[in-house]
PDB file of C-alpha atoms and ligand atoms in Angstrom:
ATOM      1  CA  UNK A   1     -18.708  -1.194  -0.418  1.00 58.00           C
ATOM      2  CA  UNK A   2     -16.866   2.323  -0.916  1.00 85.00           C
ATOM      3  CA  UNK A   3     -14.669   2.644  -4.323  1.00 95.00           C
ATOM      4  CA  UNK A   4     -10.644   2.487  -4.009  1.00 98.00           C
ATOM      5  CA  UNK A   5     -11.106   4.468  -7.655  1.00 98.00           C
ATOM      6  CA  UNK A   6     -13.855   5.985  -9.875  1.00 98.00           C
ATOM      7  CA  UNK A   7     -12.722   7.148 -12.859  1.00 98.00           C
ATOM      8  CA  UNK A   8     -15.146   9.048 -15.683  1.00 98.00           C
ATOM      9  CA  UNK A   9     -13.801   9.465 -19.085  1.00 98.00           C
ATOM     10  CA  UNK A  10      -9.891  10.015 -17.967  1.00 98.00           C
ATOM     11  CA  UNK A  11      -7.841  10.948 -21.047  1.00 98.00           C
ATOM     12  CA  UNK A  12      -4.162  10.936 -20.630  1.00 98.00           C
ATOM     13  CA  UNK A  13      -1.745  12.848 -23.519  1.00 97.00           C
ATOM     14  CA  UNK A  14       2.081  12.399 -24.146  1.00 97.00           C
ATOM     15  CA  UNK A  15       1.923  15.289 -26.366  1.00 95.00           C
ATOM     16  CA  UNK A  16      -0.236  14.006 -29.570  1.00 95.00           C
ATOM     17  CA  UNK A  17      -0.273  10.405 -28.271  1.00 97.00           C
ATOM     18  CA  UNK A  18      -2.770   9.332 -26.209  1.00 97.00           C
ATOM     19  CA  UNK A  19      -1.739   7.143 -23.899  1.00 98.00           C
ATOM     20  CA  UNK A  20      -5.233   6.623 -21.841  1.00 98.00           C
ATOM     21  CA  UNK A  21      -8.419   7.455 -23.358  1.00 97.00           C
ATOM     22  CA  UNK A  22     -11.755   8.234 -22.186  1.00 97.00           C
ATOM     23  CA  UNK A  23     -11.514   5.404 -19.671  1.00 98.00           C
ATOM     24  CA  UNK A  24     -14.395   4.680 -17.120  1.00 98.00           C
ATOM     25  CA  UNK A  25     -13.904   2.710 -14.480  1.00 97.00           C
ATOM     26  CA  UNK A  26     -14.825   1.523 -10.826  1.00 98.00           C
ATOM     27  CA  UNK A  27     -12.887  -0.428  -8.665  1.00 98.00           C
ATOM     28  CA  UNK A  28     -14.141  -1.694  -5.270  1.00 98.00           C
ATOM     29  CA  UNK A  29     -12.148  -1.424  -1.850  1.00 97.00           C
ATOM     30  CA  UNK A  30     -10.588  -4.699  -1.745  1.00 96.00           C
ATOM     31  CA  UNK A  31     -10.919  -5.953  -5.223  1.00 97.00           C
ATOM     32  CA  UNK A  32      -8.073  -7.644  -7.007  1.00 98.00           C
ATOM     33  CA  UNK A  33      -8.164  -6.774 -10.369  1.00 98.00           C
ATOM     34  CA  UNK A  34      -5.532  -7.465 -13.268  1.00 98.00           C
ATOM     35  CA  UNK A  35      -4.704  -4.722 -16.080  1.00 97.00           C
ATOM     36  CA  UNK A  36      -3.801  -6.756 -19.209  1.00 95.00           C
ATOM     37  CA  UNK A  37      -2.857  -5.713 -22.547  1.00 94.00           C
ATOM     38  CA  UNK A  38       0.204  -5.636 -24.920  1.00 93.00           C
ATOM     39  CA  UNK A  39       2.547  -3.218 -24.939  1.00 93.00           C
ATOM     40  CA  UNK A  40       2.236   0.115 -25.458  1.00 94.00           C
ATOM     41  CA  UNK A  41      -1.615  -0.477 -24.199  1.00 95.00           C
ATOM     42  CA  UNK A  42      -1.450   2.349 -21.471  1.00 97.00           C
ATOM     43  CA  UNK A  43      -1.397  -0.300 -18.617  1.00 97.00           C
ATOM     44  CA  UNK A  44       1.557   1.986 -16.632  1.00 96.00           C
ATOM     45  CA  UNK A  45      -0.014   5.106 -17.805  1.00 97.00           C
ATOM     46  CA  UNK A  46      -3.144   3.857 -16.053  1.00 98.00           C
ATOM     47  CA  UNK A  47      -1.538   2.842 -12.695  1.00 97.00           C
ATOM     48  CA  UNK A  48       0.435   6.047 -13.069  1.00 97.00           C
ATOM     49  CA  UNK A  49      -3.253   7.868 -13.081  1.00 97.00           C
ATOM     50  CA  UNK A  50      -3.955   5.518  -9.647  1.00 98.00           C
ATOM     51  CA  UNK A  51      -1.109   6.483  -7.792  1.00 95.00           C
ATOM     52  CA  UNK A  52      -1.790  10.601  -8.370  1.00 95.00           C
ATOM     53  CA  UNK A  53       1.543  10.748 -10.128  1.00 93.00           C
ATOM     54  CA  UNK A  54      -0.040  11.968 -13.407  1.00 95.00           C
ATOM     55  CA  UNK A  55      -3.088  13.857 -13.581  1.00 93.00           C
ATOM     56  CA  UNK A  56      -5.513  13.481 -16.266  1.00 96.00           C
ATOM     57  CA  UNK A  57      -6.161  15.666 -19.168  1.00 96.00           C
ATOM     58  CA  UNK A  58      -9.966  15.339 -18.878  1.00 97.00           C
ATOM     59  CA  UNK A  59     -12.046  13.506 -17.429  1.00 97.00           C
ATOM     60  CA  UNK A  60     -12.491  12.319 -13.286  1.00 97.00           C
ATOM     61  CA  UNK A  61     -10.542  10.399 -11.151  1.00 98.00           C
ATOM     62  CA  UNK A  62     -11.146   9.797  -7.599  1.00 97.00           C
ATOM     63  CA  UNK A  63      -8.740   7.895  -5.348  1.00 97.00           C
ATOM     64  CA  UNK A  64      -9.813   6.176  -1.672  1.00 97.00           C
ATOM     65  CA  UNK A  65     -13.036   8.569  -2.105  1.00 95.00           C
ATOM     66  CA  UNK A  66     -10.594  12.018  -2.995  1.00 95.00           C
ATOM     67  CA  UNK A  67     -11.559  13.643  -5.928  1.00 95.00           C
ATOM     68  CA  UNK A  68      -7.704  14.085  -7.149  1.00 94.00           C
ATOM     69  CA  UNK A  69      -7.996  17.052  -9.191  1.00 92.00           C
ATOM     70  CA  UNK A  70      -9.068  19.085  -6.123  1.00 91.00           C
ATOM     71  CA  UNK A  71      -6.716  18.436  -3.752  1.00 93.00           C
ATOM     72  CA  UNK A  72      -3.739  20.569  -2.952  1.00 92.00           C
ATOM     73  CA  UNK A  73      -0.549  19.105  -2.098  1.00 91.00           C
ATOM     74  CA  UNK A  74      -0.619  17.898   1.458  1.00 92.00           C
ATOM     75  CA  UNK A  75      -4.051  16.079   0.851  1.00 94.00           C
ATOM     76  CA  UNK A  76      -2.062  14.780  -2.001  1.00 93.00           C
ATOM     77  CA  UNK A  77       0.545  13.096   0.073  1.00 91.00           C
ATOM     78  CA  UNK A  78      -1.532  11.913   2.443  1.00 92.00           C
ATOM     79  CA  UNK A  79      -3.828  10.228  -0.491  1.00 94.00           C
ATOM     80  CA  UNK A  80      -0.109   8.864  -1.954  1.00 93.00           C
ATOM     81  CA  UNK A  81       0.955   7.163   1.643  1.00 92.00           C
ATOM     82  CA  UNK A  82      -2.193   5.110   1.686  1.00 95.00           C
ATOM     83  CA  UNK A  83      -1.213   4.102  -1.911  1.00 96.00           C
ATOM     84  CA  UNK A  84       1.713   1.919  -2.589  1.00 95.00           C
ATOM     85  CA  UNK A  85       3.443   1.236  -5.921  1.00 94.00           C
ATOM     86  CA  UNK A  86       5.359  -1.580  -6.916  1.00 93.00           C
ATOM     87  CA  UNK A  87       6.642   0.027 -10.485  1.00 90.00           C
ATOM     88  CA  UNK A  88       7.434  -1.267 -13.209  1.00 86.00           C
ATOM     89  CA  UNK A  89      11.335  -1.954 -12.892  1.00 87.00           C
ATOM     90  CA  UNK A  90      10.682  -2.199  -9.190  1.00 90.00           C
ATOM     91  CA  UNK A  91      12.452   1.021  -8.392  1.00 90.00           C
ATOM     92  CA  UNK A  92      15.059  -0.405  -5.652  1.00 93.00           C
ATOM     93  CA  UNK A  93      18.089   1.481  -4.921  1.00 92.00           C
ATOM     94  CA  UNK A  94      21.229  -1.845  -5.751  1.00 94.00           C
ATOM     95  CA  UNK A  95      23.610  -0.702  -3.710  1.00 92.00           C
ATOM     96  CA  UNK A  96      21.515  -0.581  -0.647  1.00 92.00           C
ATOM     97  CA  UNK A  97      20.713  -3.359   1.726  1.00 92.00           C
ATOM     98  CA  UNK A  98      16.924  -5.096   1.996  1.00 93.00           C
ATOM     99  CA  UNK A  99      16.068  -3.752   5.181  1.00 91.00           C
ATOM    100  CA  UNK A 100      17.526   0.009   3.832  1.00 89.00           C
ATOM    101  CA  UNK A 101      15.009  -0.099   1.142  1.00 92.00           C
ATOM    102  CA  UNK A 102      12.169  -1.218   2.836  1.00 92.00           C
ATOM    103  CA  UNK A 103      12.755   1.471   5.064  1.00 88.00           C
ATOM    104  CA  UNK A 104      12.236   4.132   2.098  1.00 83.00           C
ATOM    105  CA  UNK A 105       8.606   2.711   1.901  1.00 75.00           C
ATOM    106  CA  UNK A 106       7.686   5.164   4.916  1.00 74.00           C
ATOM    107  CA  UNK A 107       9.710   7.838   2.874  1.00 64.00           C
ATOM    108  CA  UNK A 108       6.451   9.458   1.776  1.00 59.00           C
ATOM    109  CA  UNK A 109       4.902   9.815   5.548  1.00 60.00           C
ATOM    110  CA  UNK A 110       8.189  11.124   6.925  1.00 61.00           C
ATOM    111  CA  UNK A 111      10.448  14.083   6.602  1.00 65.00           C
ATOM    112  CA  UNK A 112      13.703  14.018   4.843  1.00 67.00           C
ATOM    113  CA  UNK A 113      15.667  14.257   7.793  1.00 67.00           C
ATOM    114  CA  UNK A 114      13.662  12.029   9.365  1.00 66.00           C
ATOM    115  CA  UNK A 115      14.357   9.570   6.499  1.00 64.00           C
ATOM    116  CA  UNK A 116      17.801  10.209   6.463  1.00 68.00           C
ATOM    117  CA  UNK A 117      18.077   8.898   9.910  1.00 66.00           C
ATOM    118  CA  UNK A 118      15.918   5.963   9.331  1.00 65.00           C
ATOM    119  CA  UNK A 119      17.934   4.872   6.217  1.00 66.00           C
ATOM    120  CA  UNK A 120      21.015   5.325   8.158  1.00 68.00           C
ATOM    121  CA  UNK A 121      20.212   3.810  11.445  1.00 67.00           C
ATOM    122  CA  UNK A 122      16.679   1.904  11.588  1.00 70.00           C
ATOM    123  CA  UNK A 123      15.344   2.074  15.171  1.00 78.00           C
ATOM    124  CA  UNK A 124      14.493  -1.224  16.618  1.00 83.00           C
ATOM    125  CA  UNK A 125      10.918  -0.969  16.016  1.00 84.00           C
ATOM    126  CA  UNK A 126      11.601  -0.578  12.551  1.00 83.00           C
ATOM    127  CA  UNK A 127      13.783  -3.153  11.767  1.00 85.00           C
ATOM    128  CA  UNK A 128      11.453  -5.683  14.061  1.00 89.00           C
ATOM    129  CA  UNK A 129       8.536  -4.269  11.820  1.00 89.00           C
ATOM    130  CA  UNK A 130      10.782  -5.347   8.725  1.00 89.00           C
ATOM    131  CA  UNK A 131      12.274  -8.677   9.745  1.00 89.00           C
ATOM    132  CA  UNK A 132       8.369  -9.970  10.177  1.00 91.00           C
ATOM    133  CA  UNK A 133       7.697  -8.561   6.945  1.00 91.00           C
ATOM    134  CA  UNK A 134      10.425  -9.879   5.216  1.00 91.00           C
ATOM    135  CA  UNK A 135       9.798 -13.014   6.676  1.00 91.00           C
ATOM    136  CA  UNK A 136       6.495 -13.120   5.888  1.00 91.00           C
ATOM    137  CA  UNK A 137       7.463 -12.509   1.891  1.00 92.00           C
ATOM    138  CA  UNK A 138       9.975 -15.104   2.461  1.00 91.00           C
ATOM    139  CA  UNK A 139      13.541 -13.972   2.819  1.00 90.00           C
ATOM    140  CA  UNK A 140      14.145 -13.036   6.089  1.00 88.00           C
ATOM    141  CA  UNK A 141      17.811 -14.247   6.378  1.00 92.00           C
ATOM    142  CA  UNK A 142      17.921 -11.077   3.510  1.00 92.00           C
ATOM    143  CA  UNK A 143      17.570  -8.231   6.011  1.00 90.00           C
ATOM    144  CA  UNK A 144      21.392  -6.795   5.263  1.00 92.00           C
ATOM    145  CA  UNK A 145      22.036  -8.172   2.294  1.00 94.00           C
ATOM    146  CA  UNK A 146      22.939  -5.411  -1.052  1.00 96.00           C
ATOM    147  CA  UNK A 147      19.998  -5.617  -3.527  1.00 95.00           C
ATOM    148  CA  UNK A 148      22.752  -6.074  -6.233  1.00 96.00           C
ATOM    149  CA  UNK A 149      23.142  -9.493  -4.367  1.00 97.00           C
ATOM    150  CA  UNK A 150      19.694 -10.570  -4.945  1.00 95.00           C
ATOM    151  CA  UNK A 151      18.184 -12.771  -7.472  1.00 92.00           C
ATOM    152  CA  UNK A 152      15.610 -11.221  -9.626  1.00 91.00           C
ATOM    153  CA  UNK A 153      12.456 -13.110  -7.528  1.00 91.00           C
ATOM    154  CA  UNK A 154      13.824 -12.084  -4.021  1.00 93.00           C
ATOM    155  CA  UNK A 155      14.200  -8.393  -5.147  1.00 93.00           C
ATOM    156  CA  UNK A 156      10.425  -8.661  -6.141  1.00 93.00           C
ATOM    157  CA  UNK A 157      10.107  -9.848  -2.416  1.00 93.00           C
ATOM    158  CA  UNK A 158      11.726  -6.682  -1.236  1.00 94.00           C
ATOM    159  CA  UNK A 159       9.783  -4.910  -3.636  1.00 94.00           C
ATOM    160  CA  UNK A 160       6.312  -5.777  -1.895  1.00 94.00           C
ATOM    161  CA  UNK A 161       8.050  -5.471   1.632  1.00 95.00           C
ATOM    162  CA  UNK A 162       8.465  -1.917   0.940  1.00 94.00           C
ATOM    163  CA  UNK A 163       5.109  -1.391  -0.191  1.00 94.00           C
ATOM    164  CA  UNK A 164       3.886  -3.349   2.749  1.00 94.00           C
ATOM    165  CA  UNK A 165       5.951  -1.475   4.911  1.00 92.00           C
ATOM    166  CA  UNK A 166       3.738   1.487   4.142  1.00 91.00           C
ATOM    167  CA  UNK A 167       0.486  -0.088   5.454  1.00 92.00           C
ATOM    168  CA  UNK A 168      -0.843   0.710   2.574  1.00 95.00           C
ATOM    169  CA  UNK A 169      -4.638  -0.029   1.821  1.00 97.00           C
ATOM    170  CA  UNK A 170      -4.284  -0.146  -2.252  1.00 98.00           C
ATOM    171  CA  UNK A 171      -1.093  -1.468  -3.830  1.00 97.00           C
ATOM    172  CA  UNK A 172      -0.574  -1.085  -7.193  1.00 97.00           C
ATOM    173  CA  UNK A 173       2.147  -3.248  -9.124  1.00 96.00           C
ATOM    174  CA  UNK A 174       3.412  -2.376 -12.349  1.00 95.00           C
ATOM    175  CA  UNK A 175       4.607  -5.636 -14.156  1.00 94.00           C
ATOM    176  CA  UNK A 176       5.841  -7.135 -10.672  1.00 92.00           C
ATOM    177  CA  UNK A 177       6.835 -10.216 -12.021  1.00 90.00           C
ATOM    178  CA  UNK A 178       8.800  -9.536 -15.521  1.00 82.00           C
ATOM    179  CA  UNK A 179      12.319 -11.264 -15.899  1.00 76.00           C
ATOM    180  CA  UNK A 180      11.984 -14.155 -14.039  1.00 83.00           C
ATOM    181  CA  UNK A 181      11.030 -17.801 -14.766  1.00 87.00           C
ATOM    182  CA  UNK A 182       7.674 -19.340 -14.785  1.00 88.00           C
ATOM    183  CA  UNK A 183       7.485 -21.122 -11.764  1.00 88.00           C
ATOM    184  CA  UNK A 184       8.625 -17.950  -9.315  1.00 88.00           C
ATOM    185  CA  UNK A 185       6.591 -15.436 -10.921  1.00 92.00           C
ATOM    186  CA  UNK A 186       3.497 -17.716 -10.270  1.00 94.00           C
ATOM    187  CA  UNK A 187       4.715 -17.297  -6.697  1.00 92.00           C
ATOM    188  CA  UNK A 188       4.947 -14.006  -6.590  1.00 92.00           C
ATOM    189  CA  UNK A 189       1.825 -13.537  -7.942  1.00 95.00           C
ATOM    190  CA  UNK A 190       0.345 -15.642  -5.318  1.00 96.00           C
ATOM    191  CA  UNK A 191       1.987 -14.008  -2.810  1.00 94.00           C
ATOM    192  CA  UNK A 192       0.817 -10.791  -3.836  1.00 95.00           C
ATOM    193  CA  UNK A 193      -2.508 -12.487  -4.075  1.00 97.00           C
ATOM    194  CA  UNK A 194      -2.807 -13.943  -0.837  1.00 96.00           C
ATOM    195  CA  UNK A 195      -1.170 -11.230   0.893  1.00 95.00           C
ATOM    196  CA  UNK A 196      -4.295  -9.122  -0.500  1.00 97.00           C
ATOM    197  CA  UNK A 197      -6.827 -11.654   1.078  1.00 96.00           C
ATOM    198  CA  UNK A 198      -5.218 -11.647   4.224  1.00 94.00           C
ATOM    199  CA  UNK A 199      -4.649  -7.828   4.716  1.00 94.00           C
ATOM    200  CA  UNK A 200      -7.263  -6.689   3.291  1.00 95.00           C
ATOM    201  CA  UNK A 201      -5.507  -4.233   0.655  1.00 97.00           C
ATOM    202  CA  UNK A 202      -6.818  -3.297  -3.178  1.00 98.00           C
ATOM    203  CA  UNK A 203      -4.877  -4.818  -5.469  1.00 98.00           C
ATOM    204  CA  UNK A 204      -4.176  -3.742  -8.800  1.00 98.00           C
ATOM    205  CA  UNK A 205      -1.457  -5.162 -10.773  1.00 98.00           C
ATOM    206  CA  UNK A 206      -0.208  -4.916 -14.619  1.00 96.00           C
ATOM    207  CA  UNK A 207       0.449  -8.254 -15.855  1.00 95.00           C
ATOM    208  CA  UNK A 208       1.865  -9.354 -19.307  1.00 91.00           C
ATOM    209  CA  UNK A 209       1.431 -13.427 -18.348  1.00 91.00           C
ATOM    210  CA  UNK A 210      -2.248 -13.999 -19.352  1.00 92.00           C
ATOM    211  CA  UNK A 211      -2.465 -17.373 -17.535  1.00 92.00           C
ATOM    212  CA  UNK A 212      -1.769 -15.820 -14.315  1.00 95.00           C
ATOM    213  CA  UNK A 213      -3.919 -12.863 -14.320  1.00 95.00           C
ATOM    214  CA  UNK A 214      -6.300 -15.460 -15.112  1.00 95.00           C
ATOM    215  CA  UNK A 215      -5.404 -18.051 -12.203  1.00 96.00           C
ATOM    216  CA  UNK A 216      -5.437 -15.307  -9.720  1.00 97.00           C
ATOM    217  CA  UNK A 217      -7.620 -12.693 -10.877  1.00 98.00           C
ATOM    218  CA  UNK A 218     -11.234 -12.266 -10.263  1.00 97.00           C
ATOM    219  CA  UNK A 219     -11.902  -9.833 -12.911  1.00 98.00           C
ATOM    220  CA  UNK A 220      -9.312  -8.468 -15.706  1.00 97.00           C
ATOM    221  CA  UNK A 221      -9.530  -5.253 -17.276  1.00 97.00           C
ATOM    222  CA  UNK A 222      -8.118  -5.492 -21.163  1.00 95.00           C
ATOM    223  CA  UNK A 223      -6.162  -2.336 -22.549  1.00 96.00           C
ATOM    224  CA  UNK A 224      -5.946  -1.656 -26.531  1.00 94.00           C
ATOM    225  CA  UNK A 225      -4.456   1.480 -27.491  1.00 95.00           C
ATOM    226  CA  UNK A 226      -5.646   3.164 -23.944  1.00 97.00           C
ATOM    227  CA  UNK A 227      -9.161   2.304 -23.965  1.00 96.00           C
ATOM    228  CA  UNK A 228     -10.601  -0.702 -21.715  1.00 96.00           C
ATOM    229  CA  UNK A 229     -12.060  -3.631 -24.393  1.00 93.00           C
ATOM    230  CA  UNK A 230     -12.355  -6.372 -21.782  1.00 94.00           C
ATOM    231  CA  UNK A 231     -13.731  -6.007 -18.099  1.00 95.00           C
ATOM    232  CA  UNK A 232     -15.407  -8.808 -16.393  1.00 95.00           C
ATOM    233  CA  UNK A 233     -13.836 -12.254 -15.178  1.00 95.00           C
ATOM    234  CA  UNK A 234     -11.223 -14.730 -16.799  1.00 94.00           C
ATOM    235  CA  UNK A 235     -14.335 -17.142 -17.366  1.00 93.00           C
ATOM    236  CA  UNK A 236     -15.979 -14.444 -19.431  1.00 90.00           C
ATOM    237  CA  UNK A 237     -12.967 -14.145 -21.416  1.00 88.00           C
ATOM    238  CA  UNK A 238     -13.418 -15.699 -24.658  1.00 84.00           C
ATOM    239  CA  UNK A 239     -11.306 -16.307 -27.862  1.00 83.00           C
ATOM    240  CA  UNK A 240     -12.539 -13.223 -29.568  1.00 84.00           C
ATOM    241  CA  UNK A 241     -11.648 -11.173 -27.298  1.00 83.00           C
ATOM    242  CA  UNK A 242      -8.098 -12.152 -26.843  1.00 83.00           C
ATOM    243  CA  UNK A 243      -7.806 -11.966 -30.288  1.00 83.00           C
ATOM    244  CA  UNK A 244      -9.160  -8.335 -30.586  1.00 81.00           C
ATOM    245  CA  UNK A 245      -6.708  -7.565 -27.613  1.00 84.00           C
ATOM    246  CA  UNK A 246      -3.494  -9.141 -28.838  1.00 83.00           C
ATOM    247  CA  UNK A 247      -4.010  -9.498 -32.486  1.00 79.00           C
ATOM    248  CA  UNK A 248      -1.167  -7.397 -34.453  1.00 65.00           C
ATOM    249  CA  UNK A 249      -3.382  -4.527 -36.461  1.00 59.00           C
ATOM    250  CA  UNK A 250      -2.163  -4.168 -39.694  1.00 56.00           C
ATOM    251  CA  UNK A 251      -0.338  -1.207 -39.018  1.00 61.00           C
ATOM    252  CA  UNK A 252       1.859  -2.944 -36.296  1.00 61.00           C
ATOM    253  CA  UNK A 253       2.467  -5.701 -38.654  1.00 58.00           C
ATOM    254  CA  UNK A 254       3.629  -3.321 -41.420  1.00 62.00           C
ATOM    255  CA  UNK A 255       6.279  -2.009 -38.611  1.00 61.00           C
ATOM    256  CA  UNK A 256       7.324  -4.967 -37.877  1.00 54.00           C
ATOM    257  CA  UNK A 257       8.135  -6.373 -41.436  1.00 45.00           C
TER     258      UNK A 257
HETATM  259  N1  LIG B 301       6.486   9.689 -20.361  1.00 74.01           N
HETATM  260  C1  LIG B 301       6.053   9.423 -21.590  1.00 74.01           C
HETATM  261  N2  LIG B 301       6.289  10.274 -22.619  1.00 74.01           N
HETATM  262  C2  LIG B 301       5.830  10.021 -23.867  1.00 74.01           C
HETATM  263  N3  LIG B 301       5.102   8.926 -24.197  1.00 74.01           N
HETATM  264  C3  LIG B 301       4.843   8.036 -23.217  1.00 74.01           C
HETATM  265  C4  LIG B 301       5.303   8.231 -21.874  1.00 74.01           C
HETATM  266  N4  LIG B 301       4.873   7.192 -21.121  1.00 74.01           N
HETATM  267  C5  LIG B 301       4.200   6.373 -21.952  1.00 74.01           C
HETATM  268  N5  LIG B 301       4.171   6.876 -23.215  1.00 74.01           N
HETATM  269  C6  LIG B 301       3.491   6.274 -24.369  1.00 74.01           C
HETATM  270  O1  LIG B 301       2.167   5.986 -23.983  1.00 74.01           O
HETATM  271  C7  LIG B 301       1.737   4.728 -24.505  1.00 74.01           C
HETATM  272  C8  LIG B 301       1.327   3.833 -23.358  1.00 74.01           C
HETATM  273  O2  LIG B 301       2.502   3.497 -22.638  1.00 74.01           O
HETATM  274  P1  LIG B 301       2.475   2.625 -21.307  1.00 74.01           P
HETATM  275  O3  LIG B 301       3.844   2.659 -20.747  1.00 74.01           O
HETATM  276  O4  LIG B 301       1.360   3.088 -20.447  1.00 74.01           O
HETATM  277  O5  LIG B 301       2.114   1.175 -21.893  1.00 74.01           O
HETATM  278  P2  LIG B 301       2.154  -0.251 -21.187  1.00 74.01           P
HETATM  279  O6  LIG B 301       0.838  -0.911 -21.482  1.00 74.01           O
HETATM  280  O7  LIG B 301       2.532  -0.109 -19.766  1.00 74.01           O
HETATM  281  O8  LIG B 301       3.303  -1.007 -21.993  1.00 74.01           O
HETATM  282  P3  LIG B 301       4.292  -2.180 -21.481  1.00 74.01           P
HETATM  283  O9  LIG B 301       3.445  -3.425 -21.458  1.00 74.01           O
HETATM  284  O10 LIG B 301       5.338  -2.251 -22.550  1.00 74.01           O
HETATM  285  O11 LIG B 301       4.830  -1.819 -20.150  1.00 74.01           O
HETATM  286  C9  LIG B 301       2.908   4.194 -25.333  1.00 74.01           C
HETATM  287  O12 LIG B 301       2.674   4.513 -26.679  1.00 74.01           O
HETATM  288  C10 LIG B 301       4.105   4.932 -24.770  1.00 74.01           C
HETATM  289  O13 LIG B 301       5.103   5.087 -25.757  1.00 74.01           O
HETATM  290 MG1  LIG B 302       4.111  -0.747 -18.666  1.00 74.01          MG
END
């Protein structure tokens, strides 16, 4: 099976910090595979490495195959449309409607006037396209409703329509399921999950809730301080290593008091 992402030593700076470091990694087309880690780890920095919207500082990274550092900017694009993002804060636009924003999901494929249009008047293709989608996440009777009107698990929904919406064949979610209860993030996370399964996409998602990245997760990668202490599967996770992964150093502790 061909690799969604290689990476060799990739080192990522913010100025002196360093936010990834010397990470090496393989992924596998079609993996799922959950980035855990407390905060501060370098989990966004990582998926922000994935996506081609940072570049390291050394080291490799190859996306879908596509050595990244070699390729100029309309092999770029065309690497980013077959890589969708879910960020972090989900990154919908409130005062537009559900079907508006899943539109913007092409954005990347088409041209700005092209886009324009689309946001403006969705052909009938389009909003077909986007009614099954948004049915099939669940909140089809959503299609013209404001964001702002949404509670915080149906704008996830929209969230991963968009990205769907894209045909994309790695999705990367950044924290997809912060700020909301218990009970719907474990659906989301299924969702996401089984959505995966069924279509075939990479998934790679950030998650701060241990127990689902372990209920839904084949294999977890750990972060500390932008290097990876943990790969393999939740079974192979033991107490140790949790502790090494989430224990307060004494430093933290110091800042804290
Ligand atoms: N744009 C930036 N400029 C400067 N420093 C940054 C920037 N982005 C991230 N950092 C720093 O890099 C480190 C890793 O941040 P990152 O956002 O990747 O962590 P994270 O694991 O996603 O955290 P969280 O779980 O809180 O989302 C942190 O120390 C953060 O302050
Ligand atoms: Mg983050």
């Amino acid at each position: 099976m061909s690799s969604a992402f290689q990476l060799h030593g990739v080192t990522c700076q913010f100025g002196d910090l360093v936010a990834v470091d010397e990470v090496s990694l393989s992924v596998k087309k079609g993996e799922r595979v959950a980035f855990i880690g407390p905060s501060g780890s370098g989990k966004t920095t990582l998926i922000r490495l994935l996506n081609t919207m940072l570049v390291p500082d050394s080291g490799e990274l190859s996306a879908l195959g596509e050595p990244v550092a070699d390729l100029g900017v309309a092999s770029l694009r065309d690497l980013r449309v077959r890589i969708a993002t879910m960020p972090q804060h989900l990154g919908l636009v409130e005062n537009l409607t559900a079907i508006q924003n899943v539109v913007l999901g092409r954005g990347g494929s088409r041209s700005t006037i092209r886009s324009i249009r689309d946001l403006l008047f969705p052909s009938s293709r389009d909003a077909q396209e986007i009614h099954k989608l948004l049915d099939r996440v669940g909140i089809e009777d959503k299609l013209y409703t404001a964001i702002s009107k949404l509670s915080g698990g149906q704008k996830q929904r929209v969230a991963i329509a968009r990205a769907l919406f894209q045909n994309p064949e790695v999705l990367l979610a950044d924290e997809p399921v912060s700020a909301v209860d218990p009970a719907r993030a474990r659906d989301t996370v299924k969702l996401l999950t089984g959505l995966s399964e069924e279509l075939g996409f990479t998934l790679c998602v950030s998650l701060h809730h241990l127990e689902l990245a372990k209920e839904f997760f084949p294999r977890l990668i750990g972060l500390r301080d932008g290097r990876i202490v943990f790969d393999g599967s939740p079974e192979s996770l033991n107490e140790t290593e949790l502790d090494a992964l989430y224990q307060l150093s004494a430093e933290e502790m110091m800042t804290d008091a």
